[in-house]
Coordinates of C-alpha atoms in Angstrom, one line a residue:
M1 CA 74.0 98.5 73.7
T2 CA 78.1 98.2 72.4
R3 CA 80.6 96.3 73.5
T4 CA 82.3 99.4 76.0
P5 CA 79.4 100.5 77.4
R6 CA 78.0 97.0 78.4
R7 CA 80.8 96.1 80.4
L8 CA 81.3 98.8 82.1
A9 CA 77.3 98.4 83.2
L10 CA 78.8 95.0 84.0
C11 CA 81.5 96.5 86.2
G12 CA 78.7 98.9 87.4
L13 CA 76.1 96.0 88.2
A14 CA 79.5 94.4 90.3
V15 CA 80.0 97.4 92.4
L16 CA 76.3 97.7 93.4
A17 CA 76.6 93.8 94.1
A18 CA 79.7 94.1 96.2
A19 CA 77.8 97.0 98.0
A20 CA 75.1 94.9 99.1
V21 CA 77.3 92.5 100.5
S22 CA 79.4 94.8 102.1
V23 CA 76.6 96.1 104.3
S24 CA 74.4 93.0 104.6
F25 CA 77.6 90.8 106.3
G26 CA 79.6 91.5 109.3
A27 CA 80.1 90.0 112.5
S28 CA 77.2 91.2 114.4
G29 CA 74.8 88.7 113.0
V30 CA 72.5 91.6 111.4
G31 CA 72.0 90.1 107.9
P32 CA 70.5 90.6 104.3
G33 CA 67.2 90.0 106.3
D34 CA 67.8 93.6 108.0
L35 CA 69.1 95.3 105.1
W36 CA 66.0 94.5 103.6
R37 CA 63.4 95.2 106.3
E38 CA 65.5 98.7 106.8
L39 CA 64.9 99.4 103.4
Q40 CA 60.7 98.6 103.7
G41 CA 60.8 101.1 106.6
G42 CA 60.5 98.6 109.2
G43 CA 63.9 97.7 110.4
D44 CA 65.0 97.0 114.1
P45 CA 66.6 100.2 115.6
A46 CA 69.8 98.2 117.0
A47 CA 70.1 96.4 113.8
R48 CA 69.4 100.4 111.9
S49 CA 72.6 101.5 114.1
I50 CA 74.7 98.8 113.1
L51 CA 73.9 98.9 108.9
L52 CA 74.0 103.3 108.8
Q53 CA 76.5 104.2 111.5
L54 CA 79.2 101.3 111.0
R55 CA 78.5 99.6 107.7
L56 CA 77.0 102.0 105.0
P57 CA 80.5 104.6 106.1
R58 CA 82.8 102.1 106.1
A59 CA 81.5 100.8 102.8
A60 CA 81.4 104.3 101.4
L61 CA 85.0 104.2 102.5
A62 CA 85.9 100.9 100.9
A63 CA 84.6 101.8 97.7
L64 CA 86.1 105.4 97.3
V65 CA 89.8 104.1 98.6
G66 CA 89.3 101.0 95.6
A67 CA 88.0 103.6 93.0
A68 CA 91.4 105.5 93.6
L69 CA 93.6 103.0 93.8
G70 CA 92.4 101.1 91.0
L71 CA 92.4 104.4 88.7
S72 CA 95.6 105.7 89.4
G73 CA 96.9 102.4 89.3
C74 CA 95.9 102.1 85.8
T75 CA 97.3 105.4 85.3
F76 CA 100.7 104.7 86.5
Q77 CA 100.8 101.5 84.2
A78 CA 100.0 103.5 81.2
L79 CA 102.3 106.3 82.2
L80 CA 105.3 104.1 83.2
R81 CA 104.9 101.8 80.6
N82 CA 104.8 98.9 82.8
P83 CA 101.9 96.8 83.2
L84 CA 103.3 95.6 86.5
A85 CA 103.5 99.3 88.1
E86 CA 101.5 100.4 90.8
P87 CA 100.3 103.5 92.8
Y88 CA 103.2 103.1 95.6
V89 CA 105.8 102.8 93.2
L90 CA 106.5 106.1 93.2
G91 CA 106.8 106.7 97.1
V92 CA 103.6 108.2 97.6
S93 CA 103.0 105.1 100.2
G94 CA 106.4 106.1 102.5
G95 CA 105.6 109.3 102.7
A96 CA 102.2 109.0 103.9
A97 CA 103.6 106.2 106.2
V98 CA 106.0 108.7 107.4
G99 CA 103.4 111.5 108.2
A100 CA 101.0 108.8 110.1
V101 CA 103.7 107.3 112.2
A102 CA 105.3 110.7 113.3
V103 CA 101.5 112.0 114.3
V104 CA 101.6 108.5 116.1
V105 CA 105.0 108.4 117.7
T106 CA 104.9 112.0 118.8
G107 CA 101.4 111.8 120.5
I108 CA 99.5 113.8 118.5
G109 CA 97.1 111.1 117.0
A110 CA 95.9 110.6 120.5
R111 CA 95.1 113.8 120.8
L112 CA 93.4 115.1 118.0
P113 CA 92.4 111.8 116.0
W114 CA 91.8 114.4 112.9
S115 CA 95.5 114.2 112.5
L116 CA 96.2 110.7 111.2
P117 CA 95.1 111.2 107.8
L118 CA 96.0 114.8 107.6
G119 CA 99.3 113.9 108.9
A120 CA 99.2 110.8 105.8
F121 CA 98.2 113.0 103.4
L122 CA 100.5 116.3 104.0
G123 CA 103.1 113.1 103.9
A124 CA 102.3 111.7 101.0
V125 CA 102.0 115.2 99.1
A126 CA 105.5 115.9 100.2
A127 CA 106.6 112.5 98.7
M128 CA 105.1 113.3 95.5
A129 CA 106.6 116.7 95.2
L130 CA 109.9 115.4 96.1
V131 CA 110.2 112.7 93.6
L132 CA 108.9 115.2 90.7
G133 CA 111.2 117.7 91.6
V134 CA 113.9 115.2 91.5
A135 CA 112.6 114.1 88.3
R136 CA 112.8 117.4 86.8
R137 CA 116.0 118.3 88.0
A138 CA 117.7 115.4 86.4
S139 CA 115.9 115.4 82.8
P140 CA 114.9 119.1 82.7
G141 CA 112.0 120.0 79.8
R142 CA 111.0 116.5 79.7
M143 CA 108.8 113.5 81.5
D144 CA 111.5 110.6 81.7
T145 CA 109.8 107.7 83.1
R146 CA 113.4 106.1 83.8
V147 CA 114.6 108.8 86.2
L148 CA 110.9 109.2 87.7
I149 CA 110.9 105.7 88.8
L150 CA 114.8 105.4 90.0
S151 CA 113.5 108.8 92.1
G152 CA 111.0 107.2 93.7
V153 CA 112.5 104.1 94.7
I154 CA 115.4 106.1 96.4
I155 CA 113.2 108.5 97.8
G156 CA 110.9 105.7 99.6
A157 CA 114.1 103.6 100.3
F158 CA 114.8 107.0 102.5
F159 CA 111.2 107.3 104.0
N160 CA 111.4 103.4 104.6
A161 CA 114.3 104.3 107.0
V162 CA 112.8 107.5 108.4
I163 CA 110.1 105.2 109.7
L164 CA 112.3 102.6 110.8
L165 CA 114.2 105.4 112.8
L166 CA 110.4 107.0 114.2
L167 CA 109.7 103.0 115.5
S168 CA 113.0 102.4 117.4
I169 CA 111.9 105.9 119.4
A170 CA 108.1 104.9 119.9
D171 CA 106.8 103.0 122.9
V172 CA 104.8 100.0 122.6
E173 CA 101.4 101.2 122.2
S174 CA 102.3 103.6 119.4
F175 CA 104.5 101.1 117.6
R176 CA 101.5 98.7 117.7
S177 CA 99.1 101.8 116.1
A178 CA 101.8 102.6 114.0
I179 CA 102.5 99.3 112.3
F180 CA 98.7 98.2 111.9
W181 CA 98.2 101.7 109.9
M182 CA 100.7 100.6 108.0
M183 CA 98.8 97.1 107.1
G184 CA 96.2 99.2 105.6
N185 CA 92.7 99.2 107.2
L186 CA 90.2 101.2 105.8
S187 CA 93.9 109.9 94.6
G188 CA 98.8 124.6 75.3
A189 CA 98.2 120.3 76.0
S190 CA 101.4 118.6 74.9
V191 CA 102.8 115.4 75.8
Q192 CA 104.6 116.3 78.9
R193 CA 102.0 117.9 79.9
V194 CA 100.0 115.2 80.1
K195 CA 102.9 112.9 81.9
L196 CA 102.4 115.6 84.5
T197 CA 99.0 116.2 84.9
A198 CA 98.4 112.0 84.8
Y199 CA 101.3 112.0 87.7
L200 CA 99.8 114.8 89.5
A201 CA 96.3 113.5 89.2
A202 CA 97.2 110.0 90.1
S203 CA 99.6 111.0 93.3
L204 CA 96.6 113.2 94.8
M205 CA 94.1 110.4 94.3
V206 CA 96.7 107.7 96.2
A207 CA 97.6 110.2 98.7
A208 CA 93.7 110.4 99.7
A209 CA 93.2 107.0 99.9
V210 CA 96.4 106.3 101.9
A211 CA 95.3 109.0 104.1
A212 CA 91.5 107.7 104.6
G213 CA 92.8 103.7 104.9
G214 CA 96.5 103.7 105.0
V215 CA 98.6 101.3 103.0
I216 CA 96.3 98.9 101.3
G217 CA 98.5 97.1 98.9
F218 CA 97.7 95.3 95.5
V219 CA 94.8 97.2 94.7
G220 CA 96.3 99.4 92.0
L221 CA 98.4 96.9 90.8
I222 CA 96.2 93.7 89.5
V223 CA 92.8 95.5 89.4
P224 CA 94.1 97.3 86.2
H225 CA 96.2 94.1 85.0
A226 CA 93.2 92.0 85.4
V227 CA 91.0 94.5 83.5
R228 CA 94.0 94.8 81.1
L229 CA 94.0 90.5 80.8
A230 CA 90.3 90.7 80.2
W231 CA 89.2 93.3 78.0
G232 CA 92.4 94.7 76.2
N233 CA 94.6 97.6 76.1
D234 CA 92.0 100.7 74.9
H235 CA 92.1 103.1 78.0
R236 CA 89.2 104.5 77.2
L237 CA 87.4 101.0 78.6
L238 CA 90.3 100.6 80.8
L239 CA 90.4 103.5 83.1
P240 CA 86.8 103.5 84.0
A241 CA 86.5 99.9 84.3
S242 CA 89.7 100.0 86.7
F243 CA 87.7 102.7 88.3
L244 CA 85.1 100.3 89.1
A245 CA 86.5 97.2 89.8
G246 CA 88.7 99.1 92.4
T247 CA 85.5 99.8 94.0
A248 CA 84.1 96.4 94.0
F249 CA 87.2 94.3 95.1
L250 CA 87.8 96.7 98.0
L251 CA 84.3 96.6 99.2
L252 CA 84.3 92.8 98.8
A253 CA 88.2 92.5 100.4
D254 CA 86.8 94.8 103.4
T255 CA 84.0 92.5 103.9
A256 CA 86.2 89.2 104.2
A257 CA 88.6 90.8 106.5
R258 CA 85.3 91.9 109.0
L259 CA 84.2 87.9 108.3
V260 CA 86.9 85.3 108.1
V261 CA 88.0 85.5 112.0
A262 CA 84.7 87.5 113.0
P263 CA 84.0 88.9 115.4
A264 CA 87.7 89.6 116.0
E265 CA 89.4 91.5 112.1
L266 CA 91.6 91.2 110.0
P267 CA 93.3 94.1 108.5
T268 CA 91.9 94.7 104.8
G269 CA 95.7 95.2 103.6
V270 CA 96.2 91.7 104.9
V271 CA 93.2 90.2 102.7
T272 CA 94.3 92.2 99.7
A273 CA 97.7 90.8 99.7
V274 CA 96.4 87.6 100.5
A275 CA 94.6 87.8 96.8
G276 CA 97.6 90.1 95.3
V277 CA 100.5 87.8 96.2
P278 CA 99.4 85.0 93.7
F279 CA 98.3 86.9 91.1
F280 CA 101.4 88.9 91.1
L281 CA 103.4 85.6 90.9
A282 CA 101.2 84.1 88.3
L283 CA 102.0 87.3 86.0
L284 CA 106.1 86.6 86.8
L285 CA 105.4 83.2 86.0
R286 CA 103.2 83.8 82.7
G287 CA 106.0 86.6 81.2
G288 CA 109.2 84.4 82.1
R289 CA 107.4 81.9 79.7
R290 CA 107.4 84.1 76.9

């Protein structure tokens, strides 16, 4: 087996192990033994309900969100030629947050539960389109990454102001719901066309991820960079490895969120931030010593 398939196989085994841990452990006391008995067809009905109706869907969502953030983070780092870029750098999370907070504050979310992820997704797509429109208008005929970053920063700042405005008029319950969502709780070839395709694909993955799980930070920053530090800059390996590593990382982070203060539960975004901030600081210190 050559080096690249071997490394991807290692990432795949890490995903399987993380998925098994995620499904096996939780605050309810249902553990690996119950999972084994369920796989053999002899599990307790209550344990089966917890495993299949609670933990398995949550593990699947964590896997999908982690994969999307890991892959999109890797794509943005390549697109922007910056190893410290992350999926939310272009304002997508701000747009998603505006959509979600607007749904919560107006009371639509309480009446139509499915409207929250829909509002977040539409807001993220709107942010993506706005950033891309500004960047293309400012640098017609080419995708200038510097203009793209500046557009994302400015539009992200605008969205943050809109979020603060919405929160200032929200009642207490809506305020708490919005804040909890924003903490993240469980998307003729030429160079220019490749850039545009990469931007659209990565932004849509981020939009889908934040719509499903909220703004979960640091996954798209630390996962691709950790893979790059370990195995180099070859994107034939880096992209699929980031996809798999993001899956495994968020599965384990979500498991920790359920276990650390059990029977209560931490927002998953808090756990990823606790892991990500030291890593990010280490990168800055490492870069400063060069």
